[in-house]
Amino acid sequence: MLDIKFIRDNTDKVHRAVNARNDTAPIDEILSLDIQRRQNLRRLEELRRERKRLTKGKDEASRHAGRILRGQIKSLEDCIRGTDEKLNDLLLRVPNIPQDCVPEGKSEDDNITIRSHGRPREFDFTPLPHWELGEKLNIIDFEAGARISGSRFYVLKGAGATLQRALIDFMLDLHTRENGYIETYLPIMVRREALVGSSNLPKFADNLYRDVEEDFWFIPTAEVALTNIHRDQILPPGSLPLYYVAHTPCFRREKMSAGKDVRGIKRGHQFEKVEMYKFTTPETSNAELEKMVNDAEEVCRRLEIPYRVKELCTADISFASTRTYDIEMWAPGCNEWLEVSSCSNCGDFQARRANIRYRNQPDSKAEYVHTLNGSGLALPRVLISVIENYQCADGTIEIPPILESYIGAGFIS
RNA sequence: GGAGGGAUCGCAUAGUGGUCUAGUGCGGGCGCCUGCUAAGCGCUUACGCCGAGAAAUCGGCGUCGAGGGUUCGAAUCCCUCUCCCUCCGCCA
């Protein structure tokens, strides 16, 4: 969330940012509500001051005057509560300001490829898409998924399930042992406030699953739970940066993407992801973003799969982000680059929502931390890439060398 | 699921309608004293918002888990919710 004071003092900048994102947040309405709120607040404070004074005198005249004041104070409080609620709801729907270095753009077509690694493999046969390979090898069962849960669900069997587990283990080992992240096991059902903190609510409610009876919500990404690890805390001097990594299932309704990517395992309602998350000081967050992207890229490099890194333009960075890099892995069977990671610096946007601060010195003022999140990586798409890149002419799949020790075999057949 | 107990200024505690402008101890900070250390003495010790100011700062309002209510007046009384603890039941 943006500070209302910031919107007040930088109205033009906020307008430009909202436009650059193709967003429609009602900044002018917010500003007029803010003026209204402050006017009423001043009046209310005067009335309360008067009440305080009257309370000292216990005679009947004071009581009578107090009774009148009580009514005025109450109705003014109700009025302010109303504008506060409206204002707060609108503020929660204003997107973050992109950094000045983020390229201007109108759509994802304006994202910029900033580097790539590896070359797509040359095949001397026509590479098959993973859904065909998966069914032939009996390691992905779409029918069973549909039987159990309907469309956009699948079952991984045998070596398919083992391969996914090996990938998860490999990624967690890399991030914890070499990249310095703390492994976490997280709740995947969370309370509403957690999703407000991570900025999935109120704006993106229609992409979430929830249990109505208990008001538990299923996380669309581990980022939600990780953001809230330090909710309402002031982190002591010297504790930053903090690196966390988690493997969790993720749940998304994909209402907005109805009819898109319906084949294969690219876009399901439930999928596994390894997520990296950092809490940093404002001074270091951009440098930490570069490191985080590199940590994600390292997964691709060790799997020896071609990938490219894109810097997202203003229209395509996510709601909470000030700056985002996507990593796309090559998938020769479906013949496309698959988004396997998105790494974002959210600045103090989530920290303000979740009230996460730190102190630089024991006696210095508490400041909001910066938060960063990045997939490291999203499993189904990596699975697709591995299967399609490592397929052989006879329909078997080679195991990437880095995973052999995790799987105990060199082939899936 | 049932029965109880609890949440107060960093920590520990006091506070059952006005004297709470929330006390005390510990811890922290500043200073004094003491030939070292320890002890002692004095002062100090939160956050948010609104307003004024170039700023240091000043004034006001709010905050005793959260939100409502009763009252001229609420940390204190009532209601709802959240979290923590104890016991019983059930369960991987």
Short mmCIF file of C-alpha atoms (C1' of nucleotides) in Angstrom, two decimals:
data_model
loop_
_atom_site.label_atom_id
_atom_site.label_comp_id
_atom_site.label_asym_id
_atom_site.label_seq_id
_atom_site.Cartn_x
_atom_site.Cartn_y
_atom_site.Cartn_z
CA MET A 1 0.00 0.00 0.00
CA LEU A 2 1.12 3.52 -0.67
CA ASP A 3 1.35 6.03 2.15
CA ILE A 4 -1.55 8.47 1.83
CA LYS A 5 0.93 11.26 2.54
CA PHE A 6 2.98 10.14 -0.42
CA ILE A 7 -0.08 10.27 -2.66
CA ARG A 8 -0.90 13.72 -1.30
CA ASP A 9 2.61 15.06 -1.96
CA ASN A 10 3.32 13.22 -5.24
CA THR A 11 -0.04 13.18 -6.94
CA ASP A 12 1.37 13.55 -10.47
CA LYS A 13 3.82 10.73 -9.99
CA VAL A 14 1.09 8.45 -8.69
CA HIS A 15 -1.19 9.31 -11.60
CA ARG A 16 1.59 8.56 -14.07
CA ALA A 17 2.37 5.25 -12.38
CA VAL A 18 -1.26 4.16 -12.41
CA ASN A 19 -1.55 5.03 -16.09
CA ALA A 20 1.71 3.30 -16.97
CA ARG A 21 0.28 0.13 -15.47
CA ASN A 22 -3.03 0.45 -17.32
CA ASP A 23 -4.63 0.52 -13.89
CA THR A 24 -7.77 2.44 -12.93
CA ALA A 25 -7.20 3.19 -9.25
CA PRO A 26 -9.30 6.29 -8.37
CA ILE A 27 -6.58 8.60 -7.10
CA ASP A 28 -8.70 11.76 -7.22
CA GLU A 29 -11.48 10.15 -5.20
CA ILE A 30 -8.88 9.07 -2.65
CA LEU A 31 -7.55 12.60 -2.35
CA SER A 32 -10.97 14.15 -1.82
CA LEU A 33 -11.86 11.50 0.79
CA ASP A 34 -8.57 12.30 2.51
CA ILE A 35 -9.38 16.02 2.66
CA GLN A 36 -12.84 15.26 3.97
CA ARG A 37 -11.45 12.95 6.61
CA ARG A 38 -8.94 15.46 7.89
CA GLN A 39 -11.49 18.26 8.08
CA ASN A 40 -13.85 16.12 10.13
CA LEU A 41 -10.99 14.86 12.27
CA ARG A 42 -10.07 18.38 13.26
CA ARG A 43 -13.64 19.10 14.29
CA LEU A 44 -13.83 15.83 16.22
CA GLU A 45 -10.64 16.57 18.12
CA GLU A 46 -12.02 19.94 19.19
CA LEU A 47 -15.21 18.31 20.46
CA ARG A 48 -13.28 15.68 22.36
CA ARG A 49 -11.11 18.34 23.90
CA GLU A 50 -14.21 20.13 25.08
CA ARG A 51 -15.60 16.89 26.52
CA LYS A 52 -12.40 16.36 28.45
CA ARG A 53 -12.73 19.81 29.94
CA LEU A 54 -16.39 19.28 30.91
CA THR A 55 -15.61 15.99 32.60
CA LYS A 56 -13.68 17.85 35.28
CA GLY A 57 -16.81 19.66 36.46
CA LYS A 58 -19.35 17.27 38.00
CA ASP A 59 -22.26 19.66 38.33
CA GLU A 60 -25.54 19.16 36.52
CA ALA A 61 -24.85 21.90 33.97
CA SER A 62 -21.64 20.17 32.87
CA ARG A 63 -23.45 16.86 32.64
CA HIS A 64 -26.13 18.33 30.50
CA ALA A 65 -23.59 19.93 28.17
CA GLY A 66 -21.73 16.61 28.12
CA ARG A 67 -24.86 14.75 27.07
CA ILE A 68 -25.24 17.02 24.07
CA LEU A 69 -21.58 16.69 23.18
CA ARG A 70 -21.78 12.91 23.31
CA GLY A 71 -24.32 12.85 20.51
CA GLN A 72 -22.28 15.18 18.34
CA ILE A 73 -19.10 13.22 18.91
CA LYS A 74 -20.79 9.94 18.10
CA SER A 75 -22.27 11.05 14.83
CA LEU A 76 -19.00 12.63 13.77
CA GLU A 77 -17.12 9.44 14.71
CA ASP A 78 -19.54 7.39 12.62
CA CYS A 79 -19.03 9.74 9.72
CA ILE A 80 -15.25 9.51 9.94
CA ARG A 81 -15.37 5.74 10.32
CA GLY A 82 -17.34 5.60 7.10
CA THR A 83 -14.87 7.67 5.10
CA ASP A 84 -11.98 5.79 6.72
CA GLU A 85 -13.33 2.45 5.58
CA LYS A 86 -13.95 3.70 2.07
CA LEU A 87 -10.55 5.38 1.93
CA ASN A 88 -8.75 2.35 3.24
CA ASP A 89 -10.44 0.02 0.79
CA LEU A 90 -9.51 2.28 -2.11
CA LEU A 91 -5.93 2.65 -0.86
CA LEU A 92 -5.57 -1.13 -0.73
CA ARG A 93 -6.43 -1.20 -4.44
CA VAL A 94 -3.75 1.25 -5.55
CA PRO A 95 -0.80 -0.51 -7.16
CA ASN A 96 2.83 0.11 -6.25
CA ILE A 97 4.93 2.71 -8.10
CA PRO A 98 7.33 1.19 -10.65
CA GLN A 99 10.95 2.29 -10.28
CA ASP A 100 12.12 4.89 -12.80
CA CYS A 101 14.35 2.33 -14.51
CA VAL A 102 11.41 0.07 -15.40
CA PRO A 103 10.78 0.23 -19.17
CA GLU A 104 7.53 1.89 -20.25
CA GLY A 105 5.21 -0.46 -22.04
CA LYS A 106 1.63 -1.17 -22.99
CA SER A 107 1.61 -4.97 -22.75
CA GLU A 108 3.80 -8.00 -22.20
CA ASP A 109 5.08 -7.52 -25.75
CA ASP A 110 7.08 -4.58 -24.41
CA ASN A 111 9.01 -6.69 -21.91
CA ILE A 112 12.72 -6.70 -22.64
CA THR A 113 14.90 -9.78 -22.89
CA ILE A 114 18.04 -8.77 -21.04
CA ARG A 115 20.04 -11.98 -21.28
CA SER A 116 19.78 -15.59 -22.28
CA HIS A 117 21.73 -18.72 -21.51
CA GLY A 118 22.14 -21.91 -23.52
CA ARG A 119 20.84 -22.71 -26.98
CA PRO A 120 17.68 -24.65 -27.77
CA ARG A 121 18.70 -28.23 -28.56
CA GLU A 122 18.62 -29.40 -32.20
CA PHE A 123 16.48 -32.50 -32.58
CA ASP A 124 16.87 -35.07 -35.36
CA PHE A 125 13.26 -36.06 -34.73
CA THR A 126 10.11 -34.06 -33.94
CA PRO A 127 10.07 -33.43 -30.21
CA LEU A 128 6.78 -34.33 -28.57
CA PRO A 129 4.88 -32.13 -26.14
CA HIS A 130 4.96 -33.29 -22.52
CA TRP A 131 1.32 -34.33 -22.47
CA GLU A 132 2.02 -36.93 -25.13
CA LEU A 133 5.29 -38.08 -23.58
CA GLY A 134 3.69 -38.17 -20.15
CA GLU A 135 0.85 -40.38 -21.26
CA LYS A 136 3.06 -42.69 -23.30
CA LEU A 137 5.39 -43.24 -20.37
CA ASN A 138 2.46 -43.44 -17.94
CA ILE A 139 3.92 -40.76 -15.70
CA ILE A 140 1.19 -38.11 -16.16
CA ASP A 141 -2.46 -39.19 -15.94
CA PHE A 142 -4.86 -36.46 -17.01
CA GLU A 143 -7.92 -38.70 -16.97
CA ALA A 144 -7.33 -39.68 -13.38
CA GLY A 145 -6.94 -36.03 -12.44
CA ALA A 146 -10.25 -35.20 -14.10
CA ARG A 147 -11.90 -38.20 -12.45
CA ILE A 148 -10.78 -37.03 -9.02
CA SER A 149 -11.16 -33.27 -9.30
CA GLY A 150 -12.19 -32.16 -12.78
CA SER A 151 -10.41 -30.13 -15.40
CA ARG A 152 -7.04 -28.52 -14.75
CA PHE A 153 -6.03 -31.35 -12.42
CA TYR A 154 -3.66 -34.22 -13.15
CA VAL A 155 -1.99 -37.11 -11.43
CA LEU A 156 1.76 -37.67 -11.55
CA LYS A 157 2.63 -41.34 -11.32
CA GLY A 158 5.79 -43.37 -10.83
CA ALA A 159 8.82 -41.64 -12.26
CA GLY A 160 6.75 -38.49 -12.95
CA ALA A 161 6.03 -38.01 -9.28
CA THR A 162 9.59 -39.00 -8.36
CA LEU A 163 11.00 -36.51 -10.83
CA GLN A 164 8.95 -33.69 -9.32
CA ARG A 165 10.07 -34.67 -5.82
CA ALA A 166 13.70 -34.81 -6.97
CA LEU A 167 13.39 -31.33 -8.46
CA ILE A 168 11.94 -29.97 -5.22
CA ASP A 169 14.74 -31.54 -3.18
CA PHE A 170 17.38 -30.30 -5.57
CA MET A 171 16.07 -26.73 -5.49
CA LEU A 172 15.70 -26.62 -1.70
CA ASP A 173 19.19 -28.07 -1.25
CA LEU A 174 20.67 -25.50 -3.61
CA HIS A 175 18.96 -22.55 -1.95
CA THR A 176 19.58 -23.64 1.63
CA ARG A 177 23.11 -25.03 1.33
CA GLU A 178 24.63 -22.66 -1.22
CA ASN A 179 22.46 -19.56 -1.48
CA GLY A 180 21.88 -18.94 2.22
CA TYR A 181 18.09 -19.27 2.51
CA ILE A 182 16.36 -20.60 5.64
CA GLU A 183 14.07 -23.51 4.83
CA THR A 184 10.53 -23.13 6.13
CA TYR A 185 7.43 -25.27 6.38
CA LEU A 186 4.38 -23.05 6.17
CA PRO A 187 0.64 -22.98 6.72
CA ILE A 188 -1.05 -23.16 3.33
CA MET A 189 -4.41 -22.12 4.70
CA VAL A 190 -4.20 -18.54 5.93
CA ARG A 191 -6.41 -15.90 7.43
CA ARG A 192 -7.78 -13.05 5.43
CA GLU A 193 -5.39 -10.48 6.96
CA ALA A 194 -2.39 -12.42 5.66
CA LEU A 195 -3.66 -12.00 2.10
CA VAL A 196 -4.22 -8.30 2.64
CA GLY A 197 -0.64 -8.07 3.86
CA SER A 198 0.75 -9.75 0.76
CA SER A 199 -1.67 -7.63 -1.35
CA ASN A 200 -3.68 -10.48 -2.87
CA LEU A 201 -6.74 -9.06 -1.13
CA PRO A 202 -8.96 -7.20 -1.60
CA LYS A 203 -8.29 -6.82 -5.32
CA PHE A 204 -7.62 -10.40 -6.42
CA ALA A 205 -10.17 -12.33 -4.38
CA ASP A 206 -11.58 -13.99 -7.48
CA ASN A 207 -8.36 -15.92 -8.04
CA LEU A 208 -8.42 -17.51 -4.58
CA TYR A 209 -10.00 -20.59 -3.03
CA ARG A 210 -11.37 -20.35 0.45
CA ASP A 211 -13.15 -22.25 3.17
CA VAL A 212 -16.23 -20.14 3.90
CA GLU A 213 -17.07 -21.74 7.24
CA GLU A 214 -13.75 -20.99 8.92
CA ASP A 215 -12.72 -18.14 6.61
CA PHE A 216 -9.46 -19.89 5.81
CA TRP A 217 -7.96 -19.05 2.43
CA PHE A 218 -5.68 -21.30 0.38
CA ILE A 219 -2.45 -19.64 -0.61
CA PRO A 220 -1.89 -18.94 -4.34
CA THR A 221 1.84 -18.80 -3.58
CA ALA A 222 4.11 -19.27 -0.55
CA GLU A 223 4.83 -15.55 -0.84
CA VAL A 224 1.60 -14.96 1.12
CA ALA A 225 2.69 -16.97 4.13
CA LEU A 226 6.30 -15.80 3.95
CA THR A 227 5.30 -12.12 3.89
CA ASN A 228 3.41 -12.63 7.12
CA ILE A 229 6.14 -14.47 9.03
CA HIS A 230 7.18 -11.13 10.51
CA ARG A 231 3.81 -9.34 10.44
CA ASP A 232 3.52 -6.64 13.14
CA GLN A 233 7.13 -7.00 14.16
CA ILE A 234 10.04 -4.61 14.49
CA LEU A 235 13.18 -6.49 13.50
CA PRO A 236 16.21 -5.65 15.64
CA PRO A 237 19.37 -3.98 14.28
CA GLY A 238 21.60 -6.35 12.35
CA SER A 239 18.88 -8.88 11.55
CA LEU A 240 18.58 -7.95 7.85
CA PRO A 241 18.75 -9.27 5.25
CA LEU A 242 16.64 -12.35 5.99
CA TYR A 243 16.38 -15.06 3.32
CA TYR A 244 13.61 -17.67 3.42
CA VAL A 245 12.76 -20.51 1.07
CA ALA A 246 9.74 -22.79 1.11
CA HIS A 247 8.20 -25.52 -0.95
CA THR A 248 4.41 -25.38 -0.92
CA PRO A 249 1.45 -26.31 -3.03
CA CYS A 250 -0.27 -23.30 -4.59
CA PHE A 251 -3.95 -22.93 -5.43
CA ARG A 252 -5.40 -20.67 -8.08
CA ARG A 253 -8.86 -20.44 -9.56
CA GLU A 254 -7.52 -19.15 -12.89
CA LYS A 255 -10.87 -17.56 -13.64
CA MET A 256 -9.15 -14.85 -15.64
CA SER A 257 -7.35 -17.45 -17.74
CA ALA A 258 -10.42 -19.54 -18.55
CA GLY A 259 -9.82 -21.53 -21.72
CA LYS A 260 -6.12 -20.64 -21.78
CA ASP A 261 -3.37 -23.29 -21.55
CA VAL A 262 -5.86 -26.09 -21.01
CA ARG A 263 -3.57 -28.79 -22.37
CA GLY A 264 -0.88 -30.35 -20.26
CA ILE A 265 0.30 -29.33 -16.83
CA LYS A 266 1.29 -25.75 -17.54
CA ARG A 267 -1.62 -24.12 -15.74
CA GLY A 268 -3.51 -26.08 -13.09
CA HIS A 269 -5.63 -25.16 -10.10
CA GLN A 270 -3.04 -26.80 -7.85
CA PHE A 271 0.69 -26.86 -8.36
CA GLU A 272 3.96 -27.06 -6.45
CA LYS A 273 6.42 -24.24 -6.18
CA VAL A 274 9.68 -23.48 -4.43
CA GLU A 275 9.60 -19.86 -3.37
CA MET A 276 12.40 -17.54 -2.28
CA TYR A 277 11.65 -14.55 -0.09
CA LYS A 278 13.80 -11.76 1.35
CA PHE A 279 13.37 -9.04 3.95
CA THR A 280 15.96 -6.32 3.36
CA THR A 281 16.81 -2.73 4.14
CA PRO A 282 15.70 -0.14 1.57
CA GLU A 283 19.31 0.53 0.57
CA THR A 284 20.03 -3.05 -0.47
CA SER A 285 16.79 -4.28 -2.00
CA ASN A 286 17.74 -3.70 -5.65
CA ALA A 287 21.08 -5.45 -5.25
CA GLU A 288 19.28 -8.28 -3.44
CA LEU A 289 16.88 -8.57 -6.37
CA GLU A 290 19.78 -9.16 -8.75
CA LYS A 291 21.14 -11.84 -6.43
CA MET A 292 17.75 -13.48 -6.17
CA VAL A 293 17.33 -13.66 -9.94
CA ASN A 294 20.75 -15.19 -10.15
CA ASP A 295 19.75 -17.80 -7.53
CA ALA A 296 16.76 -18.73 -9.69
CA GLU A 297 18.88 -18.80 -12.85
CA GLU A 298 21.31 -21.14 -11.14
CA VAL A 299 18.56 -23.77 -11.01
CA CYS A 300 18.17 -23.52 -14.80
CA ARG A 301 21.91 -23.65 -15.39
CA ARG A 302 22.40 -26.75 -13.26
CA LEU A 303 19.53 -28.46 -15.02
CA GLU A 304 21.30 -27.49 -18.26
CA ILE A 305 18.17 -26.12 -19.86
CA PRO A 306 18.18 -22.97 -22.03
CA TYR A 307 16.53 -19.95 -20.46
CA ARG A 308 16.15 -16.24 -20.91
CA VAL A 309 15.62 -13.40 -18.47
CA LYS A 310 13.15 -10.64 -19.16
CA GLU A 311 12.73 -7.31 -17.48
CA LEU A 312 9.01 -6.63 -17.29
CA CYS A 313 7.61 -3.33 -18.50
CA THR A 314 5.36 -1.02 -16.47
CA ALA A 315 2.21 -2.64 -17.83
CA ASP A 316 3.24 -6.18 -16.88
CA ILE A 317 4.87 -5.98 -13.45
CA SER A 318 2.64 -7.30 -10.70
CA PHE A 319 0.47 -5.13 -8.47
CA ALA A 320 2.86 -5.00 -5.49
CA SER A 321 6.09 -4.82 -7.45
CA THR A 322 8.40 -1.91 -8.17
CA ARG A 323 10.50 -3.97 -10.53
CA THR A 324 10.27 -7.53 -11.85
CA TYR A 325 12.37 -10.04 -13.75
CA ASP A 326 10.84 -13.14 -15.31
CA ILE A 327 12.80 -16.25 -16.17
CA GLU A 328 11.57 -18.34 -19.08
CA MET A 329 12.72 -21.88 -19.81
CA TRP A 330 12.68 -23.36 -23.25
CA ALA A 331 10.18 -26.17 -23.91
CA PRO A 332 10.81 -27.71 -27.35
CA GLY A 333 7.71 -29.97 -27.33
CA CYS A 334 5.16 -27.21 -26.89
CA ASN A 335 7.56 -24.92 -28.70
CA GLU A 336 7.40 -22.05 -26.27
CA TRP A 337 9.27 -20.25 -23.54
CA LEU A 338 7.68 -21.09 -20.20
CA GLU A 339 7.61 -18.63 -17.33
CA VAL A 340 9.22 -20.58 -14.51
CA SER A 341 10.04 -17.69 -12.22
CA SER A 342 9.06 -14.14 -11.47
CA CYS A 343 11.33 -12.18 -9.13
CA SER A 344 10.07 -8.90 -7.73
CA ASN A 345 11.23 -6.13 -5.46
CA CYS A 346 8.10 -4.92 -3.69
CA GLY A 347 9.84 -2.10 -1.85
CA ASP A 348 7.95 -1.18 1.32
CA PHE A 349 4.53 -1.88 -0.25
CA GLN A 350 3.86 -5.20 1.49
CA ALA A 351 5.77 -4.13 4.60
CA ARG A 352 3.38 -1.22 5.09
CA ARG A 353 0.38 -3.51 4.66
CA ALA A 354 1.73 -6.18 6.96
CA ASN A 355 3.37 -3.66 9.31
CA ILE A 356 6.89 -5.09 9.17
CA ARG A 357 9.63 -2.73 10.31
CA TYR A 358 13.25 -2.78 11.43
CA ARG A 359 15.61 -0.62 13.42
CA ASN A 360 18.98 0.38 12.04
CA GLN A 361 20.32 1.25 15.51
CA PRO A 362 18.94 0.24 18.91
CA ASP A 363 17.52 3.73 19.46
CA SER A 364 16.64 4.71 15.90
CA LYS A 365 13.14 5.07 14.53
CA ALA A 366 11.51 1.95 13.14
CA GLU A 367 11.34 1.95 9.33
CA TYR A 368 9.50 -0.31 6.93
CA VAL A 369 11.59 -3.14 5.48
CA HIS A 370 11.69 -3.97 1.81
CA THR A 371 10.37 -7.34 0.68
CA LEU A 372 11.33 -9.42 -2.35
CA ASN A 373 9.87 -12.60 -3.70
CA GLY A 374 10.87 -14.96 -6.46
CA SER A 375 10.02 -18.43 -7.65
CA GLY A 376 12.89 -20.78 -7.40
CA LEU A 377 11.21 -22.38 -9.38
CA ALA A 378 7.61 -23.32 -10.31
CA LEU A 379 7.54 -27.10 -10.55
CA PRO A 380 5.10 -28.06 -13.30
CA ARG A 381 6.79 -25.86 -15.86
CA VAL A 382 10.24 -27.07 -14.93
CA LEU A 383 8.88 -30.60 -15.18
CA ILE A 384 7.63 -29.78 -18.68
CA SER A 385 10.99 -28.39 -19.66
CA VAL A 386 12.92 -31.35 -18.29
CA ILE A 387 10.66 -33.88 -19.97
CA GLU A 388 10.63 -32.11 -23.32
CA ASN A 389 14.32 -31.13 -23.41
CA TYR A 390 15.61 -34.51 -22.29
CA GLN A 391 13.38 -36.67 -24.48
CA CYS A 392 15.01 -39.23 -26.76
CA ALA A 393 13.98 -40.52 -30.17
CA ASP A 394 12.66 -43.75 -28.66
CA GLY A 395 10.28 -41.85 -26.36
CA THR A 396 12.31 -42.33 -23.21
CA ILE A 397 13.58 -39.45 -21.07
CA GLU A 398 17.09 -38.91 -19.90
CA ILE A 399 17.54 -37.66 -16.34
CA PRO A 400 19.49 -34.40 -16.06
CA PRO A 401 22.90 -35.23 -14.52
CA ILE A 402 22.31 -32.99 -11.50
CA LEU A 403 19.21 -35.04 -10.57
CA GLU A 404 20.71 -38.52 -10.95
CA SER A 405 21.73 -38.76 -7.32
CA TYR A 406 18.22 -37.76 -6.28
CA ILE A 407 16.50 -40.31 -8.51
CA GLY A 408 18.95 -43.19 -8.60
CA ALA A 409 18.47 -43.79 -12.30
CA GLY A 410 19.57 -42.22 -15.57
CA PHE A 411 16.43 -42.77 -17.63
CA ILE A 412 12.65 -42.80 -17.49
CA SER A 413 11.24 -45.46 -19.79
"C1'" G B 1 -16.34 -30.36 20.64
"C1'" G B 2 -16.71 -29.19 26.29
"C1'" A B 3 -14.97 -26.55 30.95
"C1'" G B 4 -11.95 -22.84 32.93
"C1'" G B 5 -7.91 -18.95 33.04
"C1'" G B 6 -5.41 -14.96 30.74
"C1'" A B 7 -3.80 -10.50 27.29
"C1'" U B 8 -1.72 -3.34 30.79
"C1'" C B 9 4.21 1.44 28.35
"C1'" G B 10 11.07 -3.40 25.89
"C1'" C B 11 10.32 -7.38 30.17
"C1'" A B 12 7.79 -8.23 34.95
"C1'" U B 13 3.81 -6.43 37.63
"C1'" A B 14 -0.09 -2.72 40.22
"C1'" G B 15 -4.53 -0.81 39.03
"C1'" U B 16 -12.90 -3.03 40.12
"C1'" G B 17 -16.17 4.24 37.28
"C1'" G B 18 -13.33 10.60 38.14
"C1'" U B 19 -7.30 11.55 42.35
"C1'" C B 20 -4.69 7.26 35.67
"C1'" U B 21 -1.71 13.23 32.94
"C1'" A B 22 -1.41 4.63 33.73
"C1'" G B 23 2.11 3.58 39.37
"C1'" U B 24 6.35 0.35 40.78
"C1'" G B 25 10.59 -2.92 39.75
"C1'" C B 26 13.96 -4.66 36.02
"C1'" G B 27 16.29 -3.47 31.54
"C1'" G B 28 17.92 0.81 28.30
"C1'" G B 29 19.75 6.12 27.88
"C1'" C B 30 22.01 10.69 30.07
"C1'" G B 31 24.49 12.77 34.20
"C1'" C B 32 26.72 12.78 39.28
"C1'" C B 33 29.65 10.33 42.82
"C1'" U B 34 33.39 6.74 43.81
"C1'" G B 35 41.41 5.90 43.46
"C1'" C B 36 39.59 -0.06 39.60
"C1'" U B 37 35.11 -3.19 39.64
"C1'" A B 38 30.55 -3.47 41.98
"C1'" A B 39 27.23 -0.56 44.42
"C1'" G B 40 24.90 4.23 45.21
"C1'" C B 41 22.35 8.96 43.75
"C1'" G B 42 19.52 12.14 40.24
"C1'" C B 43 17.04 12.67 35.65
"C1'" U B 44 15.01 10.14 31.55
"C1'" U B 45 12.50 6.10 28.81
"C1'" A B 46 6.30 4.18 23.68
"C1'" C B 47 3.64 4.65 19.15
"C1'" G B 48 0.11 6.74 15.65
"C1'" C B 49 -2.69 10.72 13.66
"C1'" C B 50 -4.19 16.09 13.09
"C1'" G B 51 -2.38 21.12 13.19
"C1'" A B 52 1.73 25.04 13.37
"C1'" G B 53 6.98 25.58 11.87
"C1'" A B 54 12.50 26.03 7.27
"C1'" A B 55 13.89 23.02 11.27
"C1'" A B 56 14.89 21.68 16.24
"C1'" U B 57 10.39 21.68 18.38
"C1'" C B 58 5.51 22.96 20.10
"C1'" G B 59 0.01 22.29 20.69
"C1'" G B 60 -4.07 18.86 20.30
"C1'" C B 61 -6.41 14.00 19.83
"C1'" G B 62 -6.04 8.83 20.16
"C1'" U B 63 -3.88 4.15 21.81
"C1'" C B 64 -4.20 -0.63 28.47
"C1'" G B 65 -5.23 -7.57 22.56
"C1'" A B 66 -9.26 -5.73 18.46
"C1'" G B 67 -14.11 -3.73 17.57
"C1'" G B 68 -18.80 -2.11 19.36
"C1'" G B 69 -21.94 -0.50 23.66
"C1'" U B 70 -23.38 1.77 28.65
"C1'" U B 71 -21.99 6.64 31.08
"C1'" C B 72 -21.32 13.67 31.87
"C1'" G B 73 -16.76 10.50 32.37
"C1'" A B 74 -14.18 3.55 30.96
"C1'" A B 75 -7.71 0.13 31.72
"C1'" U B 76 -11.98 -0.60 35.13
"C1'" C B 77 -18.98 -2.31 33.63
"C1'" C B 78 -21.66 -5.01 29.23
"C1'" C B 79 -21.48 -7.50 24.19
"C1'" U B 80 -18.76 -9.60 19.96
"C1'" C B 81 -14.16 -11.22 18.00
"C1'" U B 82 -8.78 -12.66 17.95
"C1'" C B 83 -4.68 -14.86 20.17
"C1'" C B 84 -2.24 -17.56 24.29
"C1'" C B 85 -2.46 -21.09 28.52
"C1'" U B 86 -4.68 -25.37 31.62
"C1'" C B 87 -7.89 -29.60 31.88
"C1'" C B 88 -11.47 -33.18 29.44
"C1'" G B 89 -13.04 -35.59 24.80
"C1'" C B 90 -11.64 -36.96 19.77
"C1'" C B 91 -7.77 -37.68 16.22
"C1'" A B 92 -2.76 -38.40 12.22
#
